[in-house]
């Protein structure tokens, strides 16, 4: 059922990938944003402390007796202690002269990050103008600190955000799997409900479906309605055709039969007999063609049911007994008890009727046709007659469509009987076997 | 026997009636359901032949009505359908059997016999000639108190002779009646069955006389 | 004349090379293939057992132990950082500045309390208080001063006993002395009052604790302020004439520190030595092998001077200038 349908992608996969991909992108974005924000905040923290240190040093600058004195408190450097024991550097300039500190410390304005003594250091600079009695001078203080603690904090934050992001991603993935399953579920439900239908069920889908599936289901319903109507029309057409073809044929045959009884001349008699034979052949052909068409159609979707094979055969025998009696043939059904099998009753009835019909055609008058049901190793129906049997060299071909063996010379009937039976057997997973009996006569074994 | 034929196709109806009358049956013809209902309510029929597809409705409607009226006249349906499924629905509705068009009259006769046999009280069908009682439906031949069960071909052969005692039946005619049209039998096949009947009739006052070149005749001594 | 000049010129490099050391000893390893040079301010007598313990564990190394004052250590090391493998000093501020200026090698995986190390480069291994050490005789019949304030009282009450018989570090020359002084001054104004009182009575200035203790013992001085308590205690054990007083008002505790030079010739051996030194802390059996008071874990460096960058404060040129000016004016009163 799924062959011939091209598969391109998968809704589930698309949804899952989109959601998961989106979650991944968001998680990465989250990581980047939070980390850069954290970096900013952390840097601001360091800058605040550096600025406070600079300020505390600047505040301690005074001019005493024309000389600049900067008696900065212990706290100026004490506040720069970090858990990672960052190194500190400072430089105090009076105008452009170095008063004390590290002379090779880079000179910057405000806050900046530079390389110094092999590490990245953060610098904060501020200046103040000191006004003394006859002197006016600018004091510039730079305090710098390595960024080990900062990096440490950032790594910790990065790790935590990464973990958080990964957790979020994992959660989002789970959520997307669930969401995907939940979204696909109505589709699967619809599939199940349509698949579960019997082969003849073309009724519209009644269960409520999500809004997005509405156009699909509406189209499906409309398709099924059209198909249903088309099938009905075909059925009606076939019935009508059968009626229109067969009724005139019936008229001709009845008249022919009647006339046959009234003519005396041999040539007229032969002519009428030929006419009747021709009508019978065409009628049988039409019947078998219709049967075969029906079986071919039905074999794709068997309507399996539990049925009693014995009952089925008994009914067939009952139906065909009048015909058998006309040749004084006895239809002998042998069965011990009910035989319950699982199959399509209409197809089975059709196939078996065709086989018994065949046997009736070829069995000589006043003979016995034996019908036997076998249950081990498989379910089998065996039909034996006392006729001429199958021509040995043609047995293999007999079931091919329209094939009639040499033994059929002179016998009315298209060759579809065995083909029909074989098709039905095959549809049930069984087979049809033809053989000749050692004591004479044909044996047909219909297996399921 | 008295038949009611419900068939809307005039040609076919005429053909069937003609064929039936050949065998000495009485047959009425209705071509609509309405007429069929009227006929069946007034007349006493041994068997109704019903066409399923009628101009004013499905033959099934007639069946339902017929059965609802508690009539037990057997009905054989004439149908163009040959699907097995239809048989079930027809039997469910109350038909006793069916034949598909075009049908063989001998088959129809056989089915009528079978249907009537199943019905109780078929005493009317017994025919008597001399000291021989013959029930073509049951297939019994009573000769000098002995009941003989006839086989189908013997039965049909005897029925033909019994229906027209004193009439000469040509061999070919008998062949045409007794054997199917695809059976290529010589005229002498009839000899066998005539022989058998002669044997059954020996103790009776009936004889089957061979008229050379002409045929056979049932004679009553 | 030119001959003498030439001779002097030839010999000058030698003179330059032949620096003076307070002490210089080589301890041979059992089968030594290399020599570890240790620059230290600690008297050899204190370090001998430590070195012996190390040589027992690492016989392939010999140790050259060089002793000089804390200020000198800083100067000499800065000039030639590749000539010394390990630097041990009691001047925490100078040591920290050396580490801050990138002279110390970062040792990974050394288990040591946070407060007793800096940047995994500088490691403290003792906690030694600054003490007031007195000559018992000077206080005969008088209570020993427990606090700095009490000392001030004692000095003011009997100035004649103490005139000219006071001693302390010359903070201009001694790194440890400067450290003790600045930490004291930072703690309280009492320090300056004490300095003024001591200055008014006349104070001798010393470069090292050892000399102060010697002069205390023989009565040359009666009171020595800011003496290394460890040394004094060690001396006290054999010399009952001195008494070591730990001021109870605000104790000043220093931690002796050591580091491996970034440009050491034998960095692995130096690292091993430092580990050995620190290991003596945690090994209860080694109570004997650490002749100096170990790190006090209960106070957790509460009273010890914090090993933090703030130690650079008083090393700042301007601040040092200001402090020394004040100190000189207090203690050196002409």
Coordinates of N, CA and C in Angstrom, one line a residue, chain A residues 235-236 239-240 242-244 246-255 257-258 260-264 266 269 272-273 276-277 279-280 283 287 290-291 294 315-316 318-323 325-330 345-346 349-350 353 361 363-367 410-412, chain B residues 7-16 18-19 22 51 53 79-85 87-88 91 97-108 110-111 114 117-118 151-154 156 172-185 187 192-193 196:
Chain A
X235 N -21.3 -0.4 -10.6 CA -22.2 -1.6 -10.2 C -23.5 -1.5 -10.9
X236 N -24.1 -0.3 -10.8 CA -25.4 -0.2 -11.4 C -25.3 -0.5 -12.9
X239 N -24.9 -4.1 -13.6 CA -26.2 -4.8 -13.4 C -27.1 -4.5 -14.6
X240 N -27.2 -3.3 -14.9 CA -28.0 -2.9 -16.1 C -27.6 -3.6 -17.3
X242 N -25.8 -6.3 -17.6 CA -26.1 -7.7 -17.5 C -27.6 -8.0 -17.9
X243 N -28.4 -7.2 -17.3 CA -29.9 -7.4 -17.6 C -30.2 -7.2 -19.0
X244 N -29.7 -6.1 -19.6 CA -30.0 -5.8 -21.0 C -29.4 -6.8 -22.0
X246 N -28.6 -10.1 -21.1 CA -29.1 -11.4 -20.8 C -30.6 -11.6 -21.1
X247 N -31.4 -10.6 -21.0 CA -32.8 -10.8 -21.2 C -33.1 -11.2 -22.7
X248 N -32.5 -10.4 -23.6 CA -32.7 -10.8 -25.0 C -32.2 -12.2 -25.3
X249 N -31.0 -12.5 -24.7 CA -30.5 -13.9 -24.9 C -31.4 -14.9 -24.3
X250 N -32.1 -14.6 -23.2 CA -33.0 -15.5 -22.6 C -34.2 -15.7 -23.6
X251 N -34.6 -14.6 -24.2 CA -35.7 -14.7 -25.2 C -35.3 -15.7 -26.3
X252 N -34.1 -15.5 -26.8 CA -33.7 -16.3 -28.0 C -33.6 -17.8 -27.6
X253 N -33.0 -18.0 -26.4 CA -32.8 -19.4 -26.0 C -34.2 -20.1 -25.8
X254 N -35.1 -19.4 -25.1 CA -36.4 -20.0 -24.9 C -37.1 -20.3 -26.2
X255 N -37.0 -19.4 -27.1 CA -37.7 -19.7 -28.4 C -37.0 -20.8 -29.1
X257 N -35.3 -23.2 -27.8 CA -35.7 -24.5 -27.2 C -37.1 -25.0 -27.7
X258 N -37.9 -24.0 -27.7 CA -39.3 -24.3 -28.1 C -39.3 -24.8 -29.5
X260 N -37.0 -26.0 -31.3 CA -36.3 -27.3 -31.5 C -37.2 -28.4 -31.4
X261 N -38.2 -28.3 -30.5 CA -39.1 -29.4 -30.3 C -40.1 -29.5 -31.5
X262 N -40.2 -28.5 -32.3 CA -41.2 -28.5 -33.4 C -40.6 -28.8 -34.7
X263 N -39.3 -28.6 -34.9 CA -38.7 -28.9 -36.2 C -38.4 -30.4 -36.3
X264 N -38.5 -30.9 -37.6 CA -38.2 -32.3 -37.9 C -37.0 -32.5 -38.7
X266 N -33.4 -32.6 -39.9 CA -32.2 -32.7 -39.2 C -31.3 -31.5 -39.2
X269 N -32.7 -28.9 -37.0 CA -32.4 -29.3 -35.6 C -31.0 -29.0 -35.2
X272 N -30.5 -25.2 -34.7 CA -31.1 -24.7 -33.5 C -30.2 -25.2 -32.3
X273 N -29.8 -26.4 -32.4 CA -28.9 -26.9 -31.3 C -27.6 -26.0 -31.2
X276 N -28.4 -22.7 -29.6 CA -28.5 -22.8 -28.2 C -27.1 -22.9 -27.5
X277 N -26.3 -23.7 -28.2 CA -24.9 -23.9 -27.6 C -24.2 -22.5 -27.6
X279 N -25.5 -19.5 -27.5 CA -26.1 -18.7 -26.5 C -25.5 -19.0 -25.1
X280 N -25.5 -20.3 -24.9 CA -25.0 -20.8 -23.6 C -23.5 -20.4 -23.4
X283 N -23.3 -16.7 -22.7 CA -23.8 -16.3 -21.4 C -22.9 -16.8 -20.3
X287 N -20.8 -14.4 -17.8 CA -20.9 -14.6 -16.3 C -19.5 -14.8 -15.7
X290 N -17.5 -11.5 -15.7 CA -18.0 -10.6 -14.6 C -17.4 -11.1 -13.3
X291 N -17.5 -12.4 -13.1 CA -17.0 -13.0 -11.9 C -15.5 -12.7 -11.8
X294 N -14.8 -9.2 -10.8 CA -15.2 -9.0 -9.4 C -14.1 -9.5 -8.5
X315 N -24.3 -25.6 0.9 CA -25.2 -24.7 0.1 C -25.0 -24.8 -1.3
X316 N -23.7 -24.9 -1.7 CA -23.4 -25.0 -3.1 C -23.9 -26.3 -3.7
X318 N -26.4 -28.0 -2.7 CA -27.8 -27.9 -2.7 C -28.3 -27.1 -4.0
X319 N -27.6 -26.1 -4.3 CA -27.9 -25.2 -5.4 C -27.6 -26.0 -6.7
X320 N -26.5 -26.7 -6.7 CA -26.1 -27.4 -8.0 C -26.7 -28.8 -8.2
X321 N -27.3 -29.3 -7.2 CA -27.9 -30.6 -7.3 C -28.9 -30.8 -8.5
X322 N -29.8 -29.8 -8.6 CA -30.8 -29.9 -9.8 C -30.0 -30.1 -11.1
X323 N -28.9 -29.3 -11.2 CA -28.2 -29.4 -12.5 C -27.5 -30.7 -12.6
X325 N -28.4 -33.5 -11.2 CA -29.5 -34.5 -11.4 C -29.8 -34.7 -12.9
X326 N -29.8 -33.6 -13.6 CA -30.1 -33.7 -15.0 C -29.2 -34.6 -15.8
X327 N -28.0 -34.8 -15.2 CA -27.1 -35.8 -15.9 C -27.0 -37.1 -15.0
X328 N -27.9 -37.2 -14.0 CA -27.9 -38.3 -13.1 C -26.5 -38.4 -12.4
X329 N -25.9 -37.2 -12.2 CA -24.6 -37.2 -11.5 C -24.9 -37.0 -10.0
X330 N -24.2 -37.7 -9.2 CA -24.4 -37.5 -7.7 C -23.3 -36.6 -7.2
X345 N -16.1 -15.0 2.1 CA -17.2 -16.0 1.8 C -17.6 -15.9 0.3
X346 N -17.7 -14.7 -0.2 CA -18.2 -14.5 -1.6 C -17.2 -15.0 -2.6
X349 N -17.1 -18.9 -2.3 CA -18.3 -19.5 -2.9 C -18.1 -19.5 -4.5
X350 N -17.7 -18.3 -5.0 CA -17.5 -18.2 -6.4 C -16.5 -19.2 -7.0
X353 N -17.8 -22.8 -6.7 CA -18.9 -23.1 -7.6 C -18.4 -23.3 -9.0
X361 N -19.5 -30.3 -15.8 CA -19.4 -30.2 -17.3 C -18.7 -31.5 -17.9
X363 N -17.9 -34.4 -16.2 CA -18.2 -35.8 -15.7 C -19.2 -36.4 -16.6
X364 N -19.1 -37.7 -16.8 CA -20.1 -38.4 -17.7 C -21.4 -38.6 -16.8
X365 N -22.4 -38.9 -17.5 CA -23.7 -39.1 -16.9 C -23.6 -40.3 -15.9
X366 N -24.4 -40.3 -14.9 CA -24.5 -41.4 -13.9 C -23.2 -41.6 -13.2
X367 N -22.4 -40.6 -13.0 CA -21.2 -40.8 -12.2 C -21.3 -40.0 -10.9
X410 N -15.6 -29.6 -27.7 CA -17.0 -29.9 -27.7 C -17.7 -29.5 -26.4
X411 N -17.0 -29.0 -25.4 CA -17.6 -28.6 -24.2 C -17.8 -27.1 -24.2
X412 N -19.0 -26.7 -23.7 CA -19.2 -25.2 -23.7 C -18.5 -24.7 -22.4
Chain B
X7 N -43.1 -11.1 -15.7 CA -42.0 -10.7 -16.6 C -42.4 -9.6 -17.4
X8 N -41.6 -8.5 -17.5 CA -42.1 -7.3 -18.2 C -41.7 -7.4 -19.7
X9 N -40.7 -8.2 -20.0 CA -40.2 -8.2 -21.4 C -41.2 -9.1 -22.2
X10 N -41.9 -8.5 -23.1 CA -43.0 -9.3 -23.8 C -42.5 -10.4 -24.6
X11 N -41.3 -10.2 -25.3 CA -40.8 -11.3 -26.1 C -40.4 -12.5 -25.2
X12 N -39.7 -12.2 -24.2 CA -39.2 -13.3 -23.3 C -40.4 -14.0 -22.7
X13 N -41.4 -13.2 -22.3 CA -42.6 -13.8 -21.6 C -43.3 -14.7 -22.6
X14 N -43.4 -14.3 -23.9 CA -44.0 -15.1 -24.9 C -43.3 -16.4 -25.1
X15 N -41.9 -16.3 -25.1 CA -41.1 -17.4 -25.3 C -41.3 -18.4 -24.2
X16 N -41.2 -17.9 -23.0 CA -41.3 -18.8 -21.8 C -42.7 -19.5 -21.8
X18 N -44.7 -20.0 -24.3 CA -44.7 -21.0 -25.4 C -44.0 -22.3 -25.0
X19 N -42.9 -22.2 -24.4 CA -42.1 -23.4 -24.0 C -42.8 -24.1 -22.9
X22 N -45.8 -26.1 -24.1 CA -45.4 -27.3 -24.9 C -45.4 -28.5 -24.0
X51 N -39.6 -12.2 -12.3 CA -38.4 -11.5 -12.8 C -38.1 -10.4 -11.8
X53 N -36.2 -7.6 -12.2 CA -36.2 -6.2 -12.6 C -37.5 -5.9 -13.3
X79 N -33.4 -14.0 -12.8 CA -32.6 -12.9 -12.7 C -31.5 -12.8 -13.7
X80 N -31.1 -11.7 -14.1 CA -29.9 -11.5 -14.9 C -28.6 -11.5 -14.1
X81 N -28.8 -11.3 -12.8 CA -27.6 -11.3 -12.0 C -27.1 -12.7 -11.7
X82 N -25.8 -12.9 -11.6 CA -25.3 -14.2 -11.3 C -24.5 -14.2 -10.0
X83 N -24.5 -13.1 -9.4 CA -23.6 -13.0 -8.2 C -24.2 -13.8 -7.1
X84 N -23.3 -14.5 -6.4 CA -23.7 -15.3 -5.3 C -24.4 -14.5 -4.2
X85 N -23.9 -13.3 -4.0 CA -24.5 -12.5 -2.9 C -26.0 -12.2 -3.1
X87 N -28.1 -14.2 -4.4 CA -28.8 -15.4 -4.0 C -29.2 -15.4 -2.6
X88 N -28.3 -15.0 -1.7 CA -28.6 -14.9 -0.3 C -29.7 -13.9 0.0
X91 N -33.0 -15.4 -1.2 CA -33.5 -16.4 -0.3 C -34.0 -15.8 1.0
X97 N -35.8 -20.4 -4.9 CA -34.7 -20.7 -5.8 C -34.6 -19.6 -6.9
X98 N -33.6 -19.7 -7.7 CA -33.5 -18.7 -8.8 C -32.8 -19.4 -10.0
X99 N -33.1 -18.9 -11.1 CA -32.3 -19.2 -12.3 C -31.8 -17.9 -13.0
X100 N -30.6 -18.0 -13.6 CA -30.1 -16.8 -14.2 C -30.4 -16.9 -15.7
X101 N -30.8 -15.8 -16.2 CA -31.0 -15.7 -17.6 C -29.7 -15.6 -18.4
X102 N -29.7 -16.2 -19.6 CA -30.7 -17.1 -20.1 C -30.6 -18.5 -19.5
X103 N -31.7 -19.1 -19.3 CA -31.7 -20.3 -18.5 C -32.2 -21.5 -19.4
X104 N -31.8 -22.6 -19.0 CA -32.2 -23.9 -19.6 C -33.5 -24.3 -19.0
X105 N -34.5 -24.6 -19.9 CA -35.8 -25.0 -19.4 C -35.8 -26.3 -18.6
X106 N -34.9 -27.2 -19.0 CA -34.8 -28.4 -18.3 C -34.4 -28.1 -16.8
X107 N -33.4 -27.2 -16.7 CA -32.9 -26.8 -15.4 C -34.0 -26.1 -14.6
X108 N -34.8 -25.3 -15.3 CA -35.9 -24.7 -14.6 C -36.9 -25.7 -14.1
X110 N -36.3 -28.8 -13.5 CA -35.6 -29.5 -12.4 C -35.8 -28.7 -11.1
X111 N -35.5 -27.4 -11.2 CA -35.6 -26.6 -10.0 C -37.0 -26.6 -9.4
X114 N -37.7 -29.7 -7.7 CA -37.1 -29.7 -6.4 C -37.8 -28.8 -5.4
X117 N -41.1 -30.4 -4.5 CA -40.8 -31.6 -3.7 C -40.7 -31.2 -2.2
X118 N -40.0 -30.0 -2.0 CA -39.8 -29.6 -0.6 C -41.1 -29.2 0.1
X151 N -34.7 -42.5 -11.4 CA -33.6 -41.5 -11.6 C -34.0 -40.4 -12.5
X152 N -33.3 -39.3 -12.5 CA -33.7 -38.1 -13.1 C -34.0 -38.3 -14.6
X153 N -33.2 -38.9 -15.3 CA -33.5 -39.0 -16.8 C -34.6 -40.0 -17.1
X154 N -34.6 -41.0 -16.3 CA -35.8 -42.0 -16.4 C -37.1 -41.2 -16.1
X156 N -37.7 -38.0 -16.3 CA -38.1 -37.0 -17.3 C -38.6 -37.7 -18.5
X172 N -34.8 -38.1 -31.7 CA -34.1 -36.9 -31.6 C -34.7 -35.9 -30.6
X173 N -36.1 -35.9 -30.7 CA -36.8 -35.1 -29.8 C -36.5 -35.5 -28.3
X174 N -36.5 -36.7 -28.1 CA -36.2 -37.2 -26.7 C -34.7 -36.9 -26.3
X175 N -33.8 -37.0 -27.3 CA -32.4 -36.7 -27.0 C -32.3 -35.2 -26.6
X176 N -33.0 -34.4 -27.4 CA -33.0 -32.9 -27.1 C -33.5 -32.6 -25.7
X177 N -34.5 -33.5 -25.3 CA -35.1 -33.2 -24.0 C -34.2 -33.7 -22.9
X178 N -33.6 -34.9 -23.1 CA -33.0 -35.6 -22.0 C -31.5 -35.2 -21.8
X179 N -30.8 -34.8 -22.9 CA -29.4 -34.5 -22.7 C -29.1 -33.0 -23.0
X180 N -28.1 -32.5 -22.4 CA -27.7 -31.1 -22.6 C -27.2 -30.9 -24.0
X181 N -27.2 -29.7 -24.4 CA -26.9 -29.3 -25.8 C -25.5 -29.5 -26.1
X182 N -24.6 -29.6 -25.1 CA -23.2 -29.8 -25.5 C -22.8 -31.3 -25.4
X183 N -23.8 -32.1 -25.0 CA -23.5 -33.5 -25.0 C -23.8 -34.1 -26.4
X184 N -22.8 -34.6 -27.0 CA -23.0 -35.2 -28.3 C -23.3 -36.7 -28.1
X185 N -24.6 -37.0 -28.1 CA -25.0 -38.4 -27.9 C -25.7 -38.9 -29.1
X187 N -28.5 -41.4 -31.0 CA -29.9 -41.7 -30.7 C -30.0 -42.9 -29.8
X192 N -31.2 -47.0 -23.9 CA -30.8 -47.4 -22.5 C -31.9 -47.1 -21.6
X193 N -32.3 -45.8 -21.6 CA -33.4 -45.3 -20.7 C -34.7 -46.0 -21.0
X196 N -34.7 -49.3 -19.5 CA -34.9 -49.3 -18.0 C -36.4 -49.1 -17.7

